[in-house]
GROMACS .gro file of C-alpha atoms in nm:
model
  440
    1MET     CA    1   1.322   0.107  -5.027
    2ASN     CA    2   1.318   0.113  -4.647
    3ASN     CA    3   1.197  -0.197  -4.471
    4PRO     CA    4   0.925  -0.140  -4.207
    5VAL     CA    5   1.046  -0.139  -3.847
    6ILE     CA    6   0.940  -0.454  -3.664
    7SER     CA    7   0.869  -0.397  -3.297
    8ALA     CA    8   0.666  -0.540  -3.007
    9GLU     CA    9   0.503  -0.343  -2.729
   10LEU     CA   10   0.488  -0.426  -2.361
   11SER     CA   11   0.241  -0.712  -2.310
   12LEU     CA   12   0.129  -0.972  -2.059
   13HIS     CA   13   0.307  -1.307  -2.099
   14SER     CA   14   0.147  -1.501  -1.813
   15PHE     CA   15  -0.039  -1.458  -1.486
   16TYR     CA   16  -0.076  -1.738  -1.235
   17ILE     CA   17  -0.160  -1.814  -0.871
   18PHE     CA   18  -0.036  -2.116  -0.676
   19ASN     CA   19  -0.002  -2.259  -0.329
   20SER     CA   20   0.274  -2.515  -0.274
   21ALA     CA   21   0.090  -2.667   0.024
   22PHE     CA   22  -0.180  -2.809  -0.205
   23GLY     CA   23   0.062  -3.044  -0.384
   24PRO     CA   24   0.343  -3.136  -0.143
   25LYS     CA   25   0.402  -3.488  -0.281
   26GLU     CA   26   0.561  -3.597  -0.606
   27GLY     CA   27   0.295  -3.651  -0.871
   28GLU     CA   28   0.060  -3.395  -0.710
   29GLU     CA   29   0.224  -3.085  -0.861
   30GLU     CA   30  -0.086  -3.006  -1.067
   31LYS     CA   31  -0.282  -2.940  -0.747
   32LYS     CA   32  -0.059  -2.642  -0.665
   33VAL     CA   33  -0.185  -2.444  -0.966
   34LEU     CA   34  -0.498  -2.248  -0.870
   35PHE     CA   35  -0.517  -2.019  -1.173
   36TYR     CA   36  -0.311  -1.986  -1.490
   37HIS     CA   37  -0.330  -1.751  -1.786
   38PRO     CA   38  -0.318  -1.823  -2.078
   39GLN     CA   39  -0.574  -2.092  -2.010
   40ASP     CA   40  -0.477  -2.306  -2.310
   41THR     CA   41  -0.128  -2.368  -2.167
   42ASP     CA   42  -0.068  -2.742  -2.130
   43ILE     CA   43  -0.041  -2.880  -1.778
   44ASP     CA   44   0.325  -2.983  -1.812
   45THR     CA   45   0.423  -2.625  -1.892
   46LYS     CA   46   0.217  -2.494  -1.600
   47ILE     CA   47   0.392  -2.735  -1.360
   48LYS     CA   48   0.738  -2.640  -1.493
   49VAL     CA   49   0.672  -2.265  -1.471
   50VAL     CA   50   0.530  -2.289  -1.118
   51GLY     CA   51   0.819  -2.515  -1.015
   52LEU     CA   52   1.069  -2.258  -1.142
   53SER     CA   53   0.892  -1.984  -0.944
   54GLU     CA   54   0.906  -2.198  -0.630
   55ALA     CA   55   1.281  -2.249  -0.682
   56ILE     CA   56   1.340  -1.874  -0.726
   57ILE     CA   57   1.143  -1.799  -0.408
   58LYS     CA   58   1.338  -2.060  -0.206
   59PHE     CA   59   1.669  -1.936  -0.346
   60SER     CA   60   1.593  -1.575  -0.252
   61ASN     CA   61   1.492  -1.682   0.098
   62THR     CA   62   1.848  -1.806   0.163
   63PHE     CA   63   1.954  -1.440   0.172
   64THR     CA   64   1.660  -1.293   0.365
   65LYS     CA   65   1.447  -1.388   0.663
   66ASP     CA   66   1.116  -1.325   0.486
   67ASP     CA   67   0.960  -1.384   0.145
   68SER     CA   68   1.094  -1.060   0.004
   69VAL     CA   69   1.142  -1.156  -0.362
   70GLN     CA   70   0.945  -0.909  -0.573
   71THR     CA   71   1.094  -0.885  -0.921
   72MET     CA   72   1.313  -1.085  -1.158
   73HIS     CA   73   1.439  -0.937  -1.484
   74THR     CA   74   1.563  -1.131  -1.785
   75GLN     CA   75   1.639  -1.003  -2.133
   76LYS     CA   76   1.298  -1.098  -2.275
   77THR     CA   77   1.067  -1.099  -1.972
   78CYS     CA   78   1.012  -0.931  -1.638
   79GLN     CA   79   0.848  -1.129  -1.357
   80PHE     CA   80   0.671  -0.986  -1.052
   81TYR     CA   81   0.606  -1.180  -0.730
   82PHE     CA   82   0.350  -1.109  -0.459
   83GLN     CA   83   0.242  -1.318  -0.159
   84PRO     CA   84  -0.091  -1.162  -0.050
   85GLU     CA   85  -0.170  -1.433   0.205
   86PRO     CA   86   0.052  -1.695   0.372
   87GLY     CA   87   0.129  -1.968   0.119
   88TYR     CA   88  -0.049  -1.805  -0.176
   89TRP     CA   89   0.171  -1.660  -0.450
   90MET     CA   90   0.066  -1.442  -0.741
   91ILE     CA   91   0.310  -1.415  -1.033
   92MET     CA   92   0.279  -1.177  -1.329
   93THR     CA   93   0.520  -1.205  -1.622
   94LEU     CA   94   0.553  -0.930  -1.884
   95ASN     CA   95   0.708  -0.943  -2.230
   96VAL     CA   96   0.979  -0.680  -2.258
   97PRO     CA   97   0.918  -0.447  -2.557
   98PHE     CA   98   1.174  -0.466  -2.837
   99GLU     CA   99   1.266  -0.336  -3.182
  100ARG     CA  100   1.405  -0.545  -3.466
  101LYS     CA  101   1.734  -0.395  -3.589
  102THR     CA  102   1.999  -0.480  -3.844
  103ARG     CA  103   2.377  -0.496  -3.825
  104GLU     CA  104   2.653  -0.650  -4.032
  105SER     CA  105   2.620  -0.991  -3.868
  106GLY     CA  106   2.245  -0.998  -3.927
  107ASP     CA  107   1.915  -0.894  -3.769
  108TYR     CA  108   1.871  -0.882  -3.393
  109ASN     CA  109   1.614  -0.773  -3.132
  110GLU     CA  110   1.697  -0.472  -2.916
  111TYR     CA  111   1.505  -0.512  -2.588
  112HIS     CA  112   1.401  -0.213  -2.377
  113GLY     CA  113   1.375  -0.356  -2.028
  114ASP     CA  114   1.434  -0.013  -1.874
  115THR     CA  115   1.084   0.095  -1.981
  116ILE     CA  116   0.930  -0.145  -1.727
  117HIS     CA  117   0.927   0.018  -1.384
  118ASP     CA  118   0.923  -0.228  -1.094
  119THR     CA  119   0.715  -0.009  -0.862
  120ILE     CA  120   0.441   0.057  -1.119
  121PHE     CA  121   0.386  -0.305  -1.217
  122GLN     CA  122   0.431  -0.441  -0.866
  123SER     CA  123   0.146  -0.204  -0.776
  124VAL     CA  124  -0.060  -0.340  -1.068
  125LEU     CA  125  -0.011  -0.694  -0.937
  126ARG     CA  126  -0.105  -0.597  -0.581
  127GLN     CA  127  -0.411  -0.414  -0.710
  128SER     CA  128  -0.525  -0.729  -0.891
  129TYR     CA  129  -0.542  -0.903  -0.552
  130ARG     CA  130  -0.719  -0.612  -0.381
  131MET     CA  131  -0.981  -0.609  -0.656
  132PHE     CA  132  -1.052  -0.981  -0.606
  133ARG     CA  133  -1.062  -0.944  -0.228
  134MET     CA  134  -1.305  -0.653  -0.249
  135PHE     CA  135  -1.571  -0.858  -0.430
  136HIS     CA  136  -1.494  -1.215  -0.322
  137GLY     CA  137  -1.309  -1.193   0.009
  138THR     CA  138  -0.966  -1.340   0.078
  139PHE     CA  139  -0.832  -1.653  -0.090
  140GLN     CA  140  -0.859  -1.837   0.241
  141ASP     CA  141  -1.222  -1.730   0.281
  142ASN     CA  142  -1.301  -1.895  -0.053
  143LEU     CA  143  -1.124  -2.217   0.045
  144ARG     CA  144  -1.441  -2.383   0.169
  145PRO     CA  145  -1.670  -2.645   0.017
  146ASN     CA  146  -2.019  -2.580  -0.116
  147GLU     CA  147  -2.301  -2.811  -0.220
  148GLU     CA  148  -2.130  -2.909  -0.547
  149LEU     CA  149  -1.754  -2.856  -0.502
  150ASP     CA  150  -1.486  -2.933  -0.248
  151ALA     CA  151  -1.288  -2.648  -0.088
  152GLN     CA  152  -1.004  -2.625  -0.343
  153ALA     CA  153  -1.234  -2.664  -0.644
  154ASN     CA  154  -1.453  -2.383  -0.510
  155LEU     CA  155  -1.149  -2.153  -0.473
  156ILE     CA  156  -1.030  -2.238  -0.825
  157GLY     CA  157  -1.379  -2.165  -0.961
  158GLN     CA  158  -1.390  -1.823  -0.792
  159LEU     CA  159  -1.042  -1.733  -0.918
  160GLU     CA  160  -1.120  -1.837  -1.274
  161ALA     CA  161  -1.457  -1.657  -1.281
  162PHE     CA  162  -1.293  -1.331  -1.168
  163TYR     CA  163  -0.949  -1.327  -1.330
  164GLN     CA  164  -1.057  -1.452  -1.671
  165ILE     CA  165  -1.251  -1.126  -1.705
  166TYR     CA  166  -1.009  -0.906  -1.509
  167ILE     CA  167  -0.703  -0.998  -1.719
  168LEU     CA  168  -0.885  -0.923  -2.044
  169HIS     CA  169  -0.907  -0.557  -1.940
  170LEU     CA  170  -0.550  -0.513  -1.814
  171GLN     CA  171  -0.381  -0.251  -2.033
  172MET     CA  172  -0.015  -0.274  -1.941
  173LYS     CA  173   0.110  -0.003  -2.176
  174LYS     CA  174  -0.128   0.248  -2.013
  175CYS     CA  175   0.001   0.196  -1.660
  176ASP     CA  176   0.180   0.500  -1.517
  177VAL     CA  177   0.243   0.695  -1.196
  178VAL     CA  178  -0.123   0.673  -1.087
  179ASP     CA  179  -0.076   0.297  -1.042
  180ALA     CA  180   0.229   0.367  -0.824
  181PHE     CA  181   0.039   0.637  -0.631
  182GLY     CA  182  -0.276   0.426  -0.589
  183SER     CA  183  -0.463   0.758  -0.570
  184VAL     CA  184  -0.781   0.928  -0.690
  185GLN     CA  185  -0.880   1.282  -0.784
  186TYR     CA  186  -1.097   1.486  -0.549
  187LEU     CA  187  -1.321   1.765  -0.673
  188PRO     CA  188  -1.252   2.093  -0.491
  189LEU     CA  189  -1.572   2.267  -0.380
  190ASN     CA  190  -1.638   2.579  -0.176
  191GLN     CA  191  -1.735   2.536   0.187
  192LEU     CA  192  -2.110   2.579   0.138
  193LEU     CA  193  -2.134   2.326  -0.145
  194PHE     CA  194  -1.927   2.071   0.043
  195LEU     CA  195  -2.143   2.110   0.354
  196ARG     CA  196  -2.452   2.064   0.139
  197VAL     CA  197  -2.316   1.736   0.006
  198GLN     CA  198  -2.223   1.627   0.358
  199ASN     CA  199  -2.572   1.711   0.488
  200PHE     CA  200  -2.723   1.511   0.202
  201ILE     CA  201  -2.506   1.209   0.294
  202ASN     CA  202  -2.604   1.240   0.661
  203MET     CA  203  -2.971   1.262   0.562
  204ILE     CA  204  -2.981   0.943   0.354
  205GLU     CA  205  -2.776   0.749   0.613
  206ALA     CA  206  -3.023   0.855   0.882
  207THR     CA  207  -3.329   0.786   0.663
  208PHE     CA  208  -3.226   0.444   0.534
  209ALA     CA  209  -3.093   0.226   0.816
  210PRO     CA  210  -2.918  -0.029   0.589
  211ILE     CA  211  -2.686   0.241   0.446
  212LYS     CA  212  -2.354   0.239   0.635
  213HIS     CA  213  -2.112   0.417   0.399
  214CYS     CA  214  -2.146   0.646   0.097
  215ILE     CA  215  -1.923   0.755  -0.189
  216PHE     CA  216  -2.028   1.069  -0.376
  217LEU     CA  217  -1.874   1.127  -0.720
  218TYR     CA  218  -1.917   1.416  -0.959
  219SER     CA  219  -1.787   1.373  -1.315
  220ASP     CA  220  -1.592   1.070  -1.188
  221GLN     CA  221  -1.414   1.273  -0.919
  222VAL     CA  222  -1.454   1.210  -0.548
  223VAL     CA  223  -1.647   1.466  -0.343
  224TRP     CA  224  -1.717   1.253  -0.035
  225SER     CA  225  -1.613   0.907   0.081
  226GLY     CA  226  -1.675   0.707   0.396
  227LEU     CA  227  -1.413   0.442   0.310
  228ASN     CA  228  -1.044   0.415   0.387
  229PRO     CA  229  -0.828   0.554   0.101
  230THR     CA  230  -0.701   0.213  -0.021
  231ASP     CA  231  -1.049   0.062  -0.056
  232LEU     CA  232  -1.173   0.385  -0.213
  233TYR     CA  233  -0.902   0.359  -0.481
  234THR     CA  234  -0.998  -0.003  -0.553
  235LEU     CA  235  -1.367   0.086  -0.591
  236TYR     CA  236  -1.276   0.390  -0.801
  237GLU     CA  237  -1.073   0.169  -1.035
  238TYR     CA  238  -1.365  -0.075  -1.055
  239PHE     CA  239  -1.613   0.197  -1.154
  240HIS     CA  240  -1.383   0.312  -1.435
  241SER     CA  241  -1.314  -0.033  -1.575
  242PRO     CA  242  -1.513  -0.241  -1.825
  243MET     CA  243  -1.563  -0.490  -1.540
  244TYR     CA  244  -1.824  -0.260  -1.388
  245ASP     CA  245  -2.034  -0.263  -1.705
  246HIS     CA  246  -1.998  -0.642  -1.721
  247PHE     CA  247  -2.111  -0.712  -1.363
  248ALA     CA  248  -2.368  -0.429  -1.341
  249LYS     CA  249  -2.577  -0.602  -1.607
  250THR     CA  250  -2.638  -0.904  -1.386
  251LYS     CA  251  -2.713  -0.758  -1.040
  252THR     CA  252  -2.828  -0.439  -0.870
  253VAL     CA  253  -2.635  -0.525  -0.552
  254HIS     CA  254  -2.294  -0.693  -0.519
  255PRO     CA  255  -2.119  -0.828  -0.208
  256THR     CA  256  -1.825  -0.604  -0.114
  257TYR     CA  257  -1.549  -0.654   0.143
  258VAL     CA  258  -1.382  -0.348   0.296
  259THR     CA  259  -1.129  -0.301   0.575
  260GLU     CA  260  -1.248  -0.144   0.899
  261LYS     CA  261  -1.028  -0.118   1.209
  262GLY     CA  262  -0.790  -0.378   1.070
  263LYS     CA  263  -1.064  -0.633   0.997
  264ILE     CA  264  -1.244  -0.721   0.675
  265LYS     CA  265  -1.620  -0.661   0.684
  266ARG     CA  266  -1.877  -0.762   0.423
  267TYR     CA  267  -2.131  -0.513   0.283
  268SER     CA  268  -2.361  -0.500  -0.018
  269LEU     CA  269  -2.265  -0.244  -0.284
  270MET     CA  270  -2.543  -0.051  -0.459
  271VAL     CA  271  -2.465   0.209  -0.724
  272CYS     CA  272  -2.713   0.480  -0.825
  273ARG     CA  273  -2.565   0.636  -1.138
  274LYS     CA  274  -2.586   0.868  -1.310
  275VAL     CA  275  -2.797   1.162  -1.207
  276GLN     CA  276  -2.676   1.476  -1.382
  277ASN     CA  277  -2.303   1.376  -1.364
  278ILE     CA  278  -2.341   1.245  -1.007
  279SER     CA  279  -2.276   0.885  -0.909
  280LEU     CA  280  -2.383   0.772  -0.563
  281CYS     CA  281  -2.229   0.449  -0.432
  282LEU     CA  282  -2.381   0.297  -0.120
  283LEU     CA  283  -2.250   0.025   0.110
  284LEU     CA  284  -2.542  -0.150   0.276
  285ASP     CA  285  -2.552  -0.367   0.585
  286ASP     CA  286  -2.538  -0.716   0.437
  287GLU     CA  287  -2.791  -0.855   0.685
  288ALA     CA  288  -3.035  -0.562   0.690
  289VAL     CA  289  -3.137  -0.564   0.322
  290GLN     CA  290  -3.460  -0.759   0.276
  291ASN     CA  291  -3.571  -0.652  -0.072
  292GLU     CA  292  -3.291  -0.509  -0.287
  293GLN     CA  293  -3.508  -0.392  -0.577
  294SER     CA  294  -3.760  -0.224  -0.347
  295LEU     CA  295  -3.484  -0.037  -0.162
  296TYR     CA  296  -3.326   0.068  -0.494
  297LEU     CA  297  -3.653   0.214  -0.624
  298GLU     CA  298  -3.729   0.388  -0.293
  299LEU     CA  299  -3.379   0.539  -0.283
  300ASN     CA  300  -3.404   0.672  -0.636
  301ALA     CA  301  -3.740   0.832  -0.563
  302VAL     CA  302  -3.598   1.012  -0.256
  303VAL     CA  303  -3.249   1.112  -0.375
  304ASN     CA  304  -3.294   1.191  -0.745
  305PRO     CA  305  -3.463   1.533  -0.699
  306GLN     CA  306  -3.197   1.641  -0.450
  307LEU     CA  307  -2.912   1.509  -0.665
  308THR     CA  308  -3.046   1.704  -0.963
  309SER     CA  309  -3.040   2.024  -0.759
  310ILE     CA  310  -2.693   1.957  -0.614
  311SER     CA  311  -2.556   1.870  -0.958
  312SER     CA  312  -2.687   2.195  -1.102
  313ASP     CA  313  -2.526   2.398  -0.823
  314ILE     CA  314  -2.190   2.219  -0.859
  315SER     CA  315  -2.195   2.272  -1.235
  316GLN     CA  316  -2.265   2.641  -1.188
  317HIS     CA  317  -1.986   2.667  -0.930
  318LEU     CA  318  -1.733   2.505  -1.166
  319GLN     CA  319  -1.833   2.733  -1.452
  320THR     CA  320  -1.801   3.050  -1.247
  321SER     CA  321  -1.469   2.937  -1.099
  322GLY     CA  322  -1.329   2.849  -1.443
  323GLU     CA  323  -1.286   2.478  -1.367
  324THR     CA  324  -1.528   2.329  -1.617
  325ASN     CA  325  -1.257   2.095  -1.745
  326TYR     CA  326  -1.136   1.988  -1.404
  327SER     CA  327  -1.250   1.634  -1.466
  328PHE     CA  328  -0.933   1.590  -1.665
  329GLY     CA  329  -0.714   1.752  -1.403
  330CYS     CA  330  -0.587   2.017  -1.639
  331SER     CA  331  -0.690   2.347  -1.784
  332GLY     CA  332  -0.758   2.236  -2.137
  333SER     CA  333  -0.636   2.573  -2.260
  334LYS     CA  334  -0.393   2.653  -2.537
  335GLU     CA  335  -0.120   2.657  -2.276
  336ASP     CA  336  -0.168   2.282  -2.233
  337SER     CA  337   0.115   2.194  -2.469
  338ALA     CA  338   0.433   1.991  -2.467
  339THR     CA  339   0.641   2.293  -2.359
  340ALA     CA  340   0.406   2.437  -2.094
  341PRO     CA  341   0.506   2.381  -1.728
  342LYS     CA  342   0.315   2.095  -1.566
  343PHE     CA  343   0.273   1.973  -1.211
  344ILE     CA  344   0.152   1.667  -1.021
  345TYR     CA  345   0.053   1.688  -0.655
  346PHE     CA  346   0.025   1.368  -0.449
  347ASN     CA  347  -0.091   1.337  -0.088
  348GLU     CA  348  -0.002   0.999   0.064
  349MET     CA  349  -0.222   1.059   0.368
  350ASN     CA  350  -0.551   1.041   0.178
  351LEU     CA  351  -0.419   0.900  -0.154
  352GLN     CA  352  -0.522   1.207  -0.351
  353HIS     CA  353  -0.360   1.342  -0.666
  354ARG     CA  354  -0.425   1.642  -0.886
  355GLY     CA  355  -0.235   1.842  -1.143
  356THR     CA  356  -0.202   1.956  -1.502
  357VAL     CA  357  -0.084   1.621  -1.639
  358ARG     CA  358  -0.333   1.375  -1.782
  359LEU     CA  359  -0.265   1.044  -1.610
  360GLY     CA  360  -0.384   0.688  -1.658
  361PRO     CA  361  -0.627   0.611  -1.942
  362GLN     CA  362  -0.716   0.982  -1.965
  363GLN     CA  363  -0.385   1.063  -2.131
  364TYR     CA  364  -0.481   0.831  -2.418
  365GLN     CA  365  -0.819   0.999  -2.462
  366SER     CA  366  -0.693   1.354  -2.463
  367MET     CA  367  -0.532   1.607  -2.691
  368ALA     CA  368  -0.175   1.565  -2.809
  369GLY     CA  369   0.094   1.706  -2.583
  370SER     CA  370  -0.095   1.668  -2.255
  371GLY     CA  371   0.085   1.353  -2.141
  372LEU     CA  372   0.449   1.284  -2.054
  373PRO     CA  373   0.710   1.052  -2.206
  374ASN     CA  374   0.748   0.712  -2.043
  375ASP     CA  375   1.100   0.784  -1.915
  376VAL     CA  376   0.978   1.101  -1.739
  377MET     CA  377   0.693   0.908  -1.576
  378ASN     CA  378   0.939   0.643  -1.456
  379LEU     CA  379   1.172   0.909  -1.319
  380ILE     CA  380   0.886   1.060  -1.116
  381VAL     CA  381   0.820   0.717  -0.964
  382ASP     CA  382   1.194   0.683  -0.889
  383LEU     CA  383   1.181   1.012  -0.699
  384LEU     CA  384   0.876   0.893  -0.506
  385ASP     CA  385   1.049   0.563  -0.421
  386ASP     CA  386   1.345   0.759  -0.289
  387VAL     CA  387   1.120   0.959  -0.057
  388ARG     CA  388   0.940   0.647   0.067
  389SER     CA  389   1.269   0.477   0.150
  390ASN     CA  390   1.397   0.780   0.343
  391ARG     CA  391   1.100   0.889   0.556
  392SER     CA  392   1.144   1.232   0.706
  393ASN     CA  393   0.923   1.520   0.817
  394VAL     CA  394   1.183   1.767   0.693
  395MET     CA  395   1.105   1.934   0.360
  396ASP     CA  396   1.342   1.829   0.085
  397GLU     CA  397   1.384   1.923  -0.279
  398THR     CA  398   1.537   1.730  -0.567
  399ILE     CA  399   1.602   1.857  -0.920
  400VAL     CA  400   1.671   1.617  -1.206
  401LYS     CA  401   1.739   1.676  -1.575
  402THR     CA  402   1.673   1.412  -1.844
  403HIS     CA  403   1.872   1.363  -2.164
  404ASP     CA  404   1.592   1.519  -2.373
  405ASP     CA  405   1.575   1.848  -2.179
  406TYR     CA  406   1.302   1.765  -1.931
  407TRP     CA  407   1.354   1.911  -1.585
  408ILE     CA  408   1.175   1.753  -1.287
  409VAL     CA  409   1.161   1.935  -0.955
  410LYS     CA  410   1.031   1.735  -0.658
  411ARG     CA  411   0.939   1.889  -0.324
  412SER     CA  412   0.824   1.670  -0.034
  413CYS     CA  413   0.713   1.729   0.323
  414ASN     CA  414   0.490   1.533   0.563
  415SER     CA  415   0.393   1.269   0.303
  416ARG     CA  416   0.291   1.537   0.053
  417HIS     CA  417   0.476   1.562  -0.276
  418VAL     CA  418   0.466   1.802  -0.567
  419PHE     CA  419   0.643   1.738  -0.898
  420ILE     CA  420   0.709   2.028  -1.136
  421ILE     CA  421   0.787   1.923  -1.494
  422LEU     CA  422   0.954   2.171  -1.730
  423ASN     CA  423   1.038   2.090  -2.091
  424LYS     CA  424   1.297   2.336  -2.211
  425SER     CA  425   1.667   2.384  -2.252
  426SER     CA  426   1.761   2.590  -1.949
  427THR     CA  427   2.003   2.631  -1.659
  428LEU     CA  428   1.962   2.518  -1.301
  429ILE     CA  429   1.919   2.879  -1.186
  430ASP     CA  430   1.639   2.941  -1.440
  431VAL     CA  431   1.462   2.620  -1.338
  432THR     CA  432   1.482   2.720  -0.970
  433GLU     CA  433   1.332   3.060  -1.050
  434ASP     CA  434   1.053   2.908  -1.260
  435THR     CA  435   0.971   2.665  -0.980
  436LYS     CA  436   0.942   2.948  -0.728
  437LYS     CA  437   0.702   3.133  -0.956
  438ILE     CA  438   0.481   2.823  -0.993
  439LEU     CA  439   0.477   2.726  -0.624
  440ASP     CA  440   0.467   3.075  -0.477
   0.00000   0.00000   0.00000
């Protein structure tokens, strides 16, 4: 009788935020800790863990001129460091996945630390800060007293209110190249349809003075955006997370902080969704909105008829062009199998991706064979890291073969990258020919 295999998946071990300046004296170490997960951790453990992180940061700084420590690997855990603002450190620790195995000397755990890609999870940590900053402002902005709390207590309260909910929805095992890209999918439309959407955006911005920026989504893909690509990605992630459903129940309008010309500006976010697959996200002048509910009702009365018509035309366009399943970024045909050639296109200029590979949570909601193995995903990120570290406007091509007969062809030029993934036993010449057929 075979014993069942005991294993543990990748999981979150701890997540904490501290500032050493808040507890500089002996006996005040507890004041450094601004947020800690799990919450039921005793204070002595929190102080020890934060103290160890401080020591690692100071040790690494003896070799560099800046706070460049980012990752520390051990056999059982992997720790990620990020300093989003001077003095504030965010640390995320992951449990390395393992399998329980047997040998002559007894049972042992075989850890798979190579499955954790530094770039992917460093991006997840950075995104956790950007999400907080988008809806609460910077840490320093929140370090101010209110009627009931002093400055530090107010900051701690804001961090706890946000991250207690945010961490509950972090799905580490579903993180992939999209987290490293920090990109969204755009919906390709013909020129007339795109101009119609643009005219509609111009009309509502001219009609309603408080509206400063708009984001137009169809079937959760971006058609139009007035935000910078990084803030757009953060909002896009928010709309597709359970956090949106949680916060949308309480308010029609939420304060939102976006970056404009290098400065952070506060707006009010109003979401009108969904009208026939269309979601309209509006950023309103924070000082110009007098009656939020009245504006919301007036907007719906004006835009809903036009959105219904635009949605119908877009749907008809997608059906006639054969892209009815484009919301998943792949054809959905019988060719969408484990052996069919796949591609991922990524544009770093506008943080856009598209392709025939289901990425992010979509790969876990789709048919079998439409995703990629974890080691192939990690290799794609390795190739992207290599390009980012060797910036050049010259087109380059890299071909890599994995141990399980996956071929990855990467072509890059002017911050645009395409990855061709082939799953077959073949020669380098055959792979080159197949790549030419796909790209040409």
